[in-house]
PDB file of C-alpha atoms in Angstrom:
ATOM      1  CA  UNK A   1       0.000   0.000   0.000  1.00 68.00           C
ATOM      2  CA  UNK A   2       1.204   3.546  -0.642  1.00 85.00           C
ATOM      3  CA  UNK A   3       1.939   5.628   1.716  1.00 93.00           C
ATOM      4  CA  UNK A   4      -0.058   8.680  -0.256  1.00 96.00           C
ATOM      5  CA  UNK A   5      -2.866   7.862  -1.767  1.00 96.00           C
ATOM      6  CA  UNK A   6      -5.038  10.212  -4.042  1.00 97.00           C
ATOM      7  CA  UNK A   7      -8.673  10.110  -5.211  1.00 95.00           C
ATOM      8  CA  UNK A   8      -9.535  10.032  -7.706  1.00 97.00           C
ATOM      9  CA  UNK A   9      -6.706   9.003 -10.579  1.00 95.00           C
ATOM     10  CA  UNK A  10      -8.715  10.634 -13.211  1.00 97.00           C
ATOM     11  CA  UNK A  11     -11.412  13.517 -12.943  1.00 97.00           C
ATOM     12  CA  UNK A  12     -13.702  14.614 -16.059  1.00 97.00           C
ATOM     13  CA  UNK A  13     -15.781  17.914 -15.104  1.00 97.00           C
ATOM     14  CA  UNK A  14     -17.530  20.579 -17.423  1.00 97.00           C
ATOM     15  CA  UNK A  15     -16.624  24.605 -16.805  1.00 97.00           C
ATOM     16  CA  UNK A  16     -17.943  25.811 -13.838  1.00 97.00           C
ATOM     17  CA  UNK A  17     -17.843  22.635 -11.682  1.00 97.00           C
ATOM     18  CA  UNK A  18     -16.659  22.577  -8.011  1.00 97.00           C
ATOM     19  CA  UNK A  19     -13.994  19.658  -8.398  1.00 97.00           C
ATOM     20  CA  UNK A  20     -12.776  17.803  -5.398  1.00 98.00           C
ATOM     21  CA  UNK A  21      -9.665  15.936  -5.197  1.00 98.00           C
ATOM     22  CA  UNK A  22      -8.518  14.112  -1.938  1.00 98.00           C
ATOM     23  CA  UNK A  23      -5.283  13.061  -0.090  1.00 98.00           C
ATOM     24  CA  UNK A  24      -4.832  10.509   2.489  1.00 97.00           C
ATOM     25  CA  UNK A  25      -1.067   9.394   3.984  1.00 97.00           C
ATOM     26  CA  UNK A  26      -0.020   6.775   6.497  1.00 96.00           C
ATOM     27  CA  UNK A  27       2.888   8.401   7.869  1.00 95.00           C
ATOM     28  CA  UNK A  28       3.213  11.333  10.078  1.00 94.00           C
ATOM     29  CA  UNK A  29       3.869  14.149   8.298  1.00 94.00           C
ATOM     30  CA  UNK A  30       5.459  17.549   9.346  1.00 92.00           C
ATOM     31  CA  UNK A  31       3.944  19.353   5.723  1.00 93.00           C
ATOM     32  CA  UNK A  32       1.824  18.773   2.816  1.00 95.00           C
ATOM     33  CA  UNK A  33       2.126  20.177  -0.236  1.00 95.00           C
ATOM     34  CA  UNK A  34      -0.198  20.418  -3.437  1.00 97.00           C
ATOM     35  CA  UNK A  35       1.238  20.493  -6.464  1.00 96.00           C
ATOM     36  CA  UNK A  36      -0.178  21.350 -10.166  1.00 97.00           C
ATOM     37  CA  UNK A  37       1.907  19.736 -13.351  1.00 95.00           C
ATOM     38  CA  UNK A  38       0.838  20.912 -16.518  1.00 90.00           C
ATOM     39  CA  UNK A  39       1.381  18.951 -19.927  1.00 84.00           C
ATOM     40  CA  UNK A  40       5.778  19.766 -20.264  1.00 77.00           C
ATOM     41  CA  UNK A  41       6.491  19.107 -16.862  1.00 74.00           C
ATOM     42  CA  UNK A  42       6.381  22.034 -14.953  1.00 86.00           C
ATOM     43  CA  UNK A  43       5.454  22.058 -11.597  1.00 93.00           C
ATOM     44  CA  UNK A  44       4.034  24.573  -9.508  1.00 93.00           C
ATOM     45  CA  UNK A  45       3.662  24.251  -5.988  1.00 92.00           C
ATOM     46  CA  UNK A  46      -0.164  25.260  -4.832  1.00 95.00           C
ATOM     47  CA  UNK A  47      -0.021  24.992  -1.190  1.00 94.00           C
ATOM     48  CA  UNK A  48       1.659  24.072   1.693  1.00 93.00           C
ATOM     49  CA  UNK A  49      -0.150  23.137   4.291  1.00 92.00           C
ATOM     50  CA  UNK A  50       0.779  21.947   8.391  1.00 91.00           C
ATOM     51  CA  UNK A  51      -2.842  22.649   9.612  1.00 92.00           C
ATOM     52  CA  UNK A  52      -6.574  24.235   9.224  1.00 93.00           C
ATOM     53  CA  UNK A  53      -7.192  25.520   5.580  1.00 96.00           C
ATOM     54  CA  UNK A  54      -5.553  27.591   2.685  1.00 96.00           C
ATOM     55  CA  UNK A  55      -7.412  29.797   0.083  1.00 97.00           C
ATOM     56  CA  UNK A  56      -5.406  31.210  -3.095  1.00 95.00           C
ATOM     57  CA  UNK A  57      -8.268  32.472  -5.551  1.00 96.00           C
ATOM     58  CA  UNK A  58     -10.101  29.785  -6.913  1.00 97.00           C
ATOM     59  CA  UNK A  59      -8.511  26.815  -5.205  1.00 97.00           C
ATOM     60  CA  UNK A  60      -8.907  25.644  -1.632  1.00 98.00           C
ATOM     61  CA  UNK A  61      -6.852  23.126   0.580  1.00 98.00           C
ATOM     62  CA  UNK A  62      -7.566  21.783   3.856  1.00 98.00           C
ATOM     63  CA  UNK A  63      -6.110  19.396   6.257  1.00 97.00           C
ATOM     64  CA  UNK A  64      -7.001  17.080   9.018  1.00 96.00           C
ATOM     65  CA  UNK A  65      -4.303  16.201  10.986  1.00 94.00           C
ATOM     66  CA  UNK A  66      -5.958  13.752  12.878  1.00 95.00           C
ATOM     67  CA  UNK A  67      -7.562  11.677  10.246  1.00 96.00           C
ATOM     68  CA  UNK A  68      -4.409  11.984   8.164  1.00 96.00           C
ATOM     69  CA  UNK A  69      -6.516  13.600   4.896  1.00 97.00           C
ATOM     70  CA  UNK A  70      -6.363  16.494   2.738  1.00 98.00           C
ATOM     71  CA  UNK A  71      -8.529  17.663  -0.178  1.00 98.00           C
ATOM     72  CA  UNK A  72      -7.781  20.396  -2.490  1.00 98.00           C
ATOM     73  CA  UNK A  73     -10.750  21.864  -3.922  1.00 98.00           C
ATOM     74  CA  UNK A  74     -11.135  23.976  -7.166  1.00 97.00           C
ATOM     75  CA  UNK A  75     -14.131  26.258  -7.476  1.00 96.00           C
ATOM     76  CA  UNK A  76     -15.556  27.451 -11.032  1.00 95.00           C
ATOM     77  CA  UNK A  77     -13.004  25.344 -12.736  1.00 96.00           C
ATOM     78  CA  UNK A  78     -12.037  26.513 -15.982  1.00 96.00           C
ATOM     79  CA  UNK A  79     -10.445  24.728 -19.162  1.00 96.00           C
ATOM     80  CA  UNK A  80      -7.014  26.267 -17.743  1.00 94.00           C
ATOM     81  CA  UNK A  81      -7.643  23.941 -14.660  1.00 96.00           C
ATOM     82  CA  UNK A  82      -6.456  20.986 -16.884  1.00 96.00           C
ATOM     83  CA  UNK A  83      -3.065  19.399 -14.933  1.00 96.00           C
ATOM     84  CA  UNK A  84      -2.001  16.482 -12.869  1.00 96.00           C
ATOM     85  CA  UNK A  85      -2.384  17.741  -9.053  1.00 98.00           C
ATOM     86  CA  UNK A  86       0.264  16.045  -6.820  1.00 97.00           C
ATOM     87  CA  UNK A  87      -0.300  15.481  -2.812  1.00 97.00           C
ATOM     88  CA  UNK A  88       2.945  15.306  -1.241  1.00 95.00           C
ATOM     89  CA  UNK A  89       3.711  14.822   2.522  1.00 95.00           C
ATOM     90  CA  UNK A  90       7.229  15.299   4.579  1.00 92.00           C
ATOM     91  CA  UNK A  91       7.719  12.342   6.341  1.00 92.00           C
ATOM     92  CA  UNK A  92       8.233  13.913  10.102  1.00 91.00           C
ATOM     93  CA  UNK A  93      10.612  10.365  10.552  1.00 90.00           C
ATOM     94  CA  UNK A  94      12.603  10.949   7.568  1.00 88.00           C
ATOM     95  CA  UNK A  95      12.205  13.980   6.557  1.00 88.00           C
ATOM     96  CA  UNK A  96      12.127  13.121   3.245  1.00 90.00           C
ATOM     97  CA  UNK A  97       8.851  13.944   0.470  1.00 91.00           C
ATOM     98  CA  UNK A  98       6.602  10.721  -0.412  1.00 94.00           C
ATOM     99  CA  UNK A  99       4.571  11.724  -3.974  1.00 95.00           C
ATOM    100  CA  UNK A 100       0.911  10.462  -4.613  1.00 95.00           C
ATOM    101  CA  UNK A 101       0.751   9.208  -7.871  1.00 93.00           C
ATOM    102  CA  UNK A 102      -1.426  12.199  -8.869  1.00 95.00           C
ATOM    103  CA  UNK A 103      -5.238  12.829  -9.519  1.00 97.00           C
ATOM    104  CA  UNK A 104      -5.396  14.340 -13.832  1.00 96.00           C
ATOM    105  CA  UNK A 105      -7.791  16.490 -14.097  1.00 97.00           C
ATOM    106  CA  UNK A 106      -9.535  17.350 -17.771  1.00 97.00           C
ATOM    107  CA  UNK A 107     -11.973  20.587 -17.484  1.00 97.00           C
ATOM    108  CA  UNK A 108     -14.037  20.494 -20.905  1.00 96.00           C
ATOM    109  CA  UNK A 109     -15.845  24.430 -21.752  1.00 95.00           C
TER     110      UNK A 109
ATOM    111  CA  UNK B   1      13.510  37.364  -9.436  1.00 67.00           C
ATOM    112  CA  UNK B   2      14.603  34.394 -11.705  1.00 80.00           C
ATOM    113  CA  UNK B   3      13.202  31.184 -11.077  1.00 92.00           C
ATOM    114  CA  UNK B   4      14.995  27.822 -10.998  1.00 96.00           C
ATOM    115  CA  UNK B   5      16.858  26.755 -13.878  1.00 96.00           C
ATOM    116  CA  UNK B   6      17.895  23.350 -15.056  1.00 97.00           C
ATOM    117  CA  UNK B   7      20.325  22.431 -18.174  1.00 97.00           C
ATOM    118  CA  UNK B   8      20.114  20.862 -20.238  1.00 97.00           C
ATOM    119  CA  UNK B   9      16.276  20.753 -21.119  1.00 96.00           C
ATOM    120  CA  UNK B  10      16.691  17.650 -23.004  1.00 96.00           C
ATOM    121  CA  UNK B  11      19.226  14.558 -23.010  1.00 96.00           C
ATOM    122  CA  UNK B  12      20.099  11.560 -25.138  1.00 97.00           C
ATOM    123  CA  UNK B  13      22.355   9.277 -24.159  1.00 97.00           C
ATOM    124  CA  UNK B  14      23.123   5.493 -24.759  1.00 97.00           C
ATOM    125  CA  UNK B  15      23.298   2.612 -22.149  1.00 97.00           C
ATOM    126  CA  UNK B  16      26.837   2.795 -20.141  1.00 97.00           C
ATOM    127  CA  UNK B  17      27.429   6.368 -20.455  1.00 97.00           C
ATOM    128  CA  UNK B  18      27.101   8.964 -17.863  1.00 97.00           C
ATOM    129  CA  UNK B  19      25.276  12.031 -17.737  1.00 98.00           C
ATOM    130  CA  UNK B  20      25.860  15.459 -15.451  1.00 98.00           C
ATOM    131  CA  UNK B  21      22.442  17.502 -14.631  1.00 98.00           C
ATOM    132  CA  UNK B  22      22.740  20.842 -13.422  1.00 98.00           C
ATOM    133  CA  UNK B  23      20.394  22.982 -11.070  1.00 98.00           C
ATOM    134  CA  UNK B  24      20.912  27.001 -10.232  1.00 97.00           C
ATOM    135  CA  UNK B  25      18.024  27.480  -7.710  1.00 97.00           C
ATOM    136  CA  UNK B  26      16.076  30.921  -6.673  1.00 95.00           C
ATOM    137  CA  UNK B  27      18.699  33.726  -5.574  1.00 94.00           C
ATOM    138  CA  UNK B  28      19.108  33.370  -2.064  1.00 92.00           C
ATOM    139  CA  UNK B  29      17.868  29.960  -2.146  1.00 93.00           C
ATOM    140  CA  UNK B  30      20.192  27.426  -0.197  1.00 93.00           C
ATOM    141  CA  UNK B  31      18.449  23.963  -0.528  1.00 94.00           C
ATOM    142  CA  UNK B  32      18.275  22.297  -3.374  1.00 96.00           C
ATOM    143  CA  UNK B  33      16.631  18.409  -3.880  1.00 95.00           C
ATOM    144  CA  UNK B  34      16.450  16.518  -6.798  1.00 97.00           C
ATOM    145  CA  UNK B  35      13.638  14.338  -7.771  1.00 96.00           C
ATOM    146  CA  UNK B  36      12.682  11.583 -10.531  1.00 97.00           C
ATOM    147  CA  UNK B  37       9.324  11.153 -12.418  1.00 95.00           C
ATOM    148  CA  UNK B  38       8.955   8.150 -14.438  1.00 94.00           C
ATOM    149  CA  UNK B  39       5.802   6.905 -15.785  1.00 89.00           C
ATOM    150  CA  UNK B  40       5.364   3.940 -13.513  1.00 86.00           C
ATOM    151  CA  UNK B  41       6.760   4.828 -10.261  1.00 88.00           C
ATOM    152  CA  UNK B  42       5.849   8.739 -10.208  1.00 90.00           C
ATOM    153  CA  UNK B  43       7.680  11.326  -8.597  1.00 94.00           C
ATOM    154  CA  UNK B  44      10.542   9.911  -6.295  1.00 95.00           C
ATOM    155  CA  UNK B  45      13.101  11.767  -4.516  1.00 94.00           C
ATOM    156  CA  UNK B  46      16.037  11.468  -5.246  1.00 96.00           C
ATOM    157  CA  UNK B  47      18.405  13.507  -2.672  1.00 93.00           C
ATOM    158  CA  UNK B  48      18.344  17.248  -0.922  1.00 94.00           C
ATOM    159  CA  UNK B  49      21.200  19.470  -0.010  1.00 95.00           C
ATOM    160  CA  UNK B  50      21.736  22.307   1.930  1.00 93.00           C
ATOM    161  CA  UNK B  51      24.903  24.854   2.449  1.00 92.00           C
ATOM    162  CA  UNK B  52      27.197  22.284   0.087  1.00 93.00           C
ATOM    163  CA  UNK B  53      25.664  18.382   2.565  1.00 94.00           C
ATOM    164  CA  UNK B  54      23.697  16.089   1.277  1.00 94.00           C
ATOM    165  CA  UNK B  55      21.033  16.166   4.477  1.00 92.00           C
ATOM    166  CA  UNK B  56      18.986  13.295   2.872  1.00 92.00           C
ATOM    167  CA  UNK B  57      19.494  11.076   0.657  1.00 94.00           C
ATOM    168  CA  UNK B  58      16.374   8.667  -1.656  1.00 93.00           C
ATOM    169  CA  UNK B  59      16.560   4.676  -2.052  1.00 92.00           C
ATOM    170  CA  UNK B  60      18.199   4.841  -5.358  1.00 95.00           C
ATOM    171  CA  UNK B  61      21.599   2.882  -6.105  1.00 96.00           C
ATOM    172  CA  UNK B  62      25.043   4.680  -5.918  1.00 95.00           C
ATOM    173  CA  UNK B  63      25.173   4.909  -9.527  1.00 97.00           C
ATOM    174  CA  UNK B  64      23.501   8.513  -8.339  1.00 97.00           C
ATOM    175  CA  UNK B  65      25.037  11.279  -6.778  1.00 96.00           C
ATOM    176  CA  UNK B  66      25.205  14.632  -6.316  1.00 96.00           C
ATOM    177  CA  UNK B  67      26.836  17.972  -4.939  1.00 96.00           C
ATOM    178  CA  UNK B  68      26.087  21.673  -4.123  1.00 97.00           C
ATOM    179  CA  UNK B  69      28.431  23.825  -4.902  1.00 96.00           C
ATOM    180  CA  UNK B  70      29.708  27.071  -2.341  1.00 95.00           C
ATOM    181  CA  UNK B  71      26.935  29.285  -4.940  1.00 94.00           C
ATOM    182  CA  UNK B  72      24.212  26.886  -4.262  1.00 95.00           C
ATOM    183  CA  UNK B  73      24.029  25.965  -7.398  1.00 97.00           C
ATOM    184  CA  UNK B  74      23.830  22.006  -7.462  1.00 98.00           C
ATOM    185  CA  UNK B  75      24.637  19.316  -9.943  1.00 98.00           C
ATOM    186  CA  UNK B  76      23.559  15.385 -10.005  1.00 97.00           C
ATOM    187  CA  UNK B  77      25.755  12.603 -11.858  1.00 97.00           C
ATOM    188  CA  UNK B  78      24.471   9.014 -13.053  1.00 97.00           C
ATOM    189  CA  UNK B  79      27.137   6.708 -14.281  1.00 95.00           C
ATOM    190  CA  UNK B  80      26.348   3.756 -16.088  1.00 96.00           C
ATOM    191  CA  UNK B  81      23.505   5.060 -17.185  1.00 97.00           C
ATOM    192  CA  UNK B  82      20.660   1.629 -18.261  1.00 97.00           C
ATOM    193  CA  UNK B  83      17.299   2.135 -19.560  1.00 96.00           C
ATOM    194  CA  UNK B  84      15.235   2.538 -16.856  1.00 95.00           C
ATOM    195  CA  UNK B  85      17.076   5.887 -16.114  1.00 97.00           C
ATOM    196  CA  UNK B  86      15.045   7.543 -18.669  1.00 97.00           C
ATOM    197  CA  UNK B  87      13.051  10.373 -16.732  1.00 96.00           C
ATOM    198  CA  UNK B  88      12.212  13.614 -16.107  1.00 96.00           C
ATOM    199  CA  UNK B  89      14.718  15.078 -13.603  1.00 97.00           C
ATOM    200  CA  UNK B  90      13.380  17.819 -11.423  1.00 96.00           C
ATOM    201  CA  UNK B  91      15.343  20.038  -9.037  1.00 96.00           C
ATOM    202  CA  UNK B  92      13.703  21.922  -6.421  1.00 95.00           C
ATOM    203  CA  UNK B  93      15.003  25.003  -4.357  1.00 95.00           C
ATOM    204  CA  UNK B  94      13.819  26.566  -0.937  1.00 91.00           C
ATOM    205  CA  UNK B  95      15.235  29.042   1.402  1.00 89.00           C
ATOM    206  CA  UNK B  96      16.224  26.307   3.653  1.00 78.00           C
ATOM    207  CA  UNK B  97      15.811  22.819   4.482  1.00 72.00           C
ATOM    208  CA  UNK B  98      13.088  23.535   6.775  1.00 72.00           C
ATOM    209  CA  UNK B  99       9.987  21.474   6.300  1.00 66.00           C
ATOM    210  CA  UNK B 100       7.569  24.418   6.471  1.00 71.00           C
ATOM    211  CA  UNK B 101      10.174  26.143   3.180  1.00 78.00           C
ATOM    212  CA  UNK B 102       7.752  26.390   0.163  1.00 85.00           C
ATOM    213  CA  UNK B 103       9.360  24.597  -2.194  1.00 89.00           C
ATOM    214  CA  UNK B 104      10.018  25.661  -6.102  1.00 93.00           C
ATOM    215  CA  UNK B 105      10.515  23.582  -8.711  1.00 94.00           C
ATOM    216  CA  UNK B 106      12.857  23.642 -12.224  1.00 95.00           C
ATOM    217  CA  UNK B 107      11.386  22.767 -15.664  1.00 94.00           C
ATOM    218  CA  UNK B 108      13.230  19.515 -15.258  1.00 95.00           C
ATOM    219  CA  UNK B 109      15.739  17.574 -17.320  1.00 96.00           C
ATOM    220  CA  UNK B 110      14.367  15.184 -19.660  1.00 96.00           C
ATOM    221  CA  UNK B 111      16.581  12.394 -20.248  1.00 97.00           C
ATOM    222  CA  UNK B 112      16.360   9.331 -22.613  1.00 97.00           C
ATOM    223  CA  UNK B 113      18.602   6.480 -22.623  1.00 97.00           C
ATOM    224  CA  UNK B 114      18.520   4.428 -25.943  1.00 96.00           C
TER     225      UNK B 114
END
């Protein structure tokens, strides 16, 4: 079993749509970060998270330490939306980053 | 400020060579970690250093290395290079090795081994 694992691998939603995507981990974790890769490569790093909830625009993260879950949720999504979103957690033991194997996300107009 | 830059963009090599990656990160940025994305296994890391250590270190075979330079600037090796090397290489800098230190990611280095 992975250590991060993301739900769901692949998300279809029309413009508009509120899109949820959720994290879960089995480690303790001193961070968690959301990341967005676009087709190329690049990767952008959304949030970073330790407790409570983020808001940046259209995109929301929260955390629950104590169930060990995250979601990251895009309001209005838009065609631009389209990426692979990465959960990541720093292992508090090792301090090193596990990767989820990433939720791709398709937003049609 | 300039972001994190990574050369080459693009790399061919054959089986049995090696191959040197290089990594300036953010201005004032003194971590740097290196990560691999493969279609299969994802995003792994790969190895992290800070003021010229490695502080970490991935589960990947000695064939990979690494070093920071005095500038920050970092570079990772593979030798013997086999097939299953081919990847995007990412490096990633932050203004320390603290966990809480957003961190900001390169284009990456795409390398294919034929």
């Amino acid at each position: 079993k992975n250590e991060v694992e993301q739900s769901p691998q692949n998300l279809t939603a029309q413009e508009g749509e509120f899109i949820t995507i959720n994290c879960s981990y089995s480690v303790g974790i001193s961070a968690l970060h959301w990341l967005q890769q676009h087709p190329g490569g690049g990767i952008v790093s959304l949030f970073m998270l330790s407790s409570g909830k983020k808001k940046h625009g259209r995109l929301i993260a929260t955390i629950n330490i104590q169930e060990k879950h995250s979601s990251l949720h895009i309001t209005a999504s838009h065609p631009r939306d389209s990426a692979v979103y990465i959960c990541a957690v720093r292992s508090d033991n090792t301090d090193k980053l596990i990767f989820g194997t990433g939720t791709r996300l398709q937003v049609f107009p | 400020k300039a972001g994190v830059t990574q050369t080459p963009r693009y790399l061919i090599k054959t089986r049995g060579q090696q191959v040197t990656l290089s990594c300036s990160p953010i201005s004032g940025h003194r971590s740097v970690s290196w990560y691999q994305q493969t279609p299969g296994q994802g995003l792994q890391f790969l190895f992290e250093y800070f003021s010229e250590t490695q502080r970490n270190k991935g589960n990947f075979p000695g064939r990979f290395s690494g070093r920071q330079f005095s500038n920050s600037r970092s570079e990772m090796n593979v030798s013997t290079l086999e097939l299953g090397d081919s990847a995007l290489y990412l490096c990633a800098s932050s203004l320390t090795a603290r966990a809480y230190n957003e961190q900001f990611f390169g284009p990456g280095t795409r390398l294919t081994v034929l």
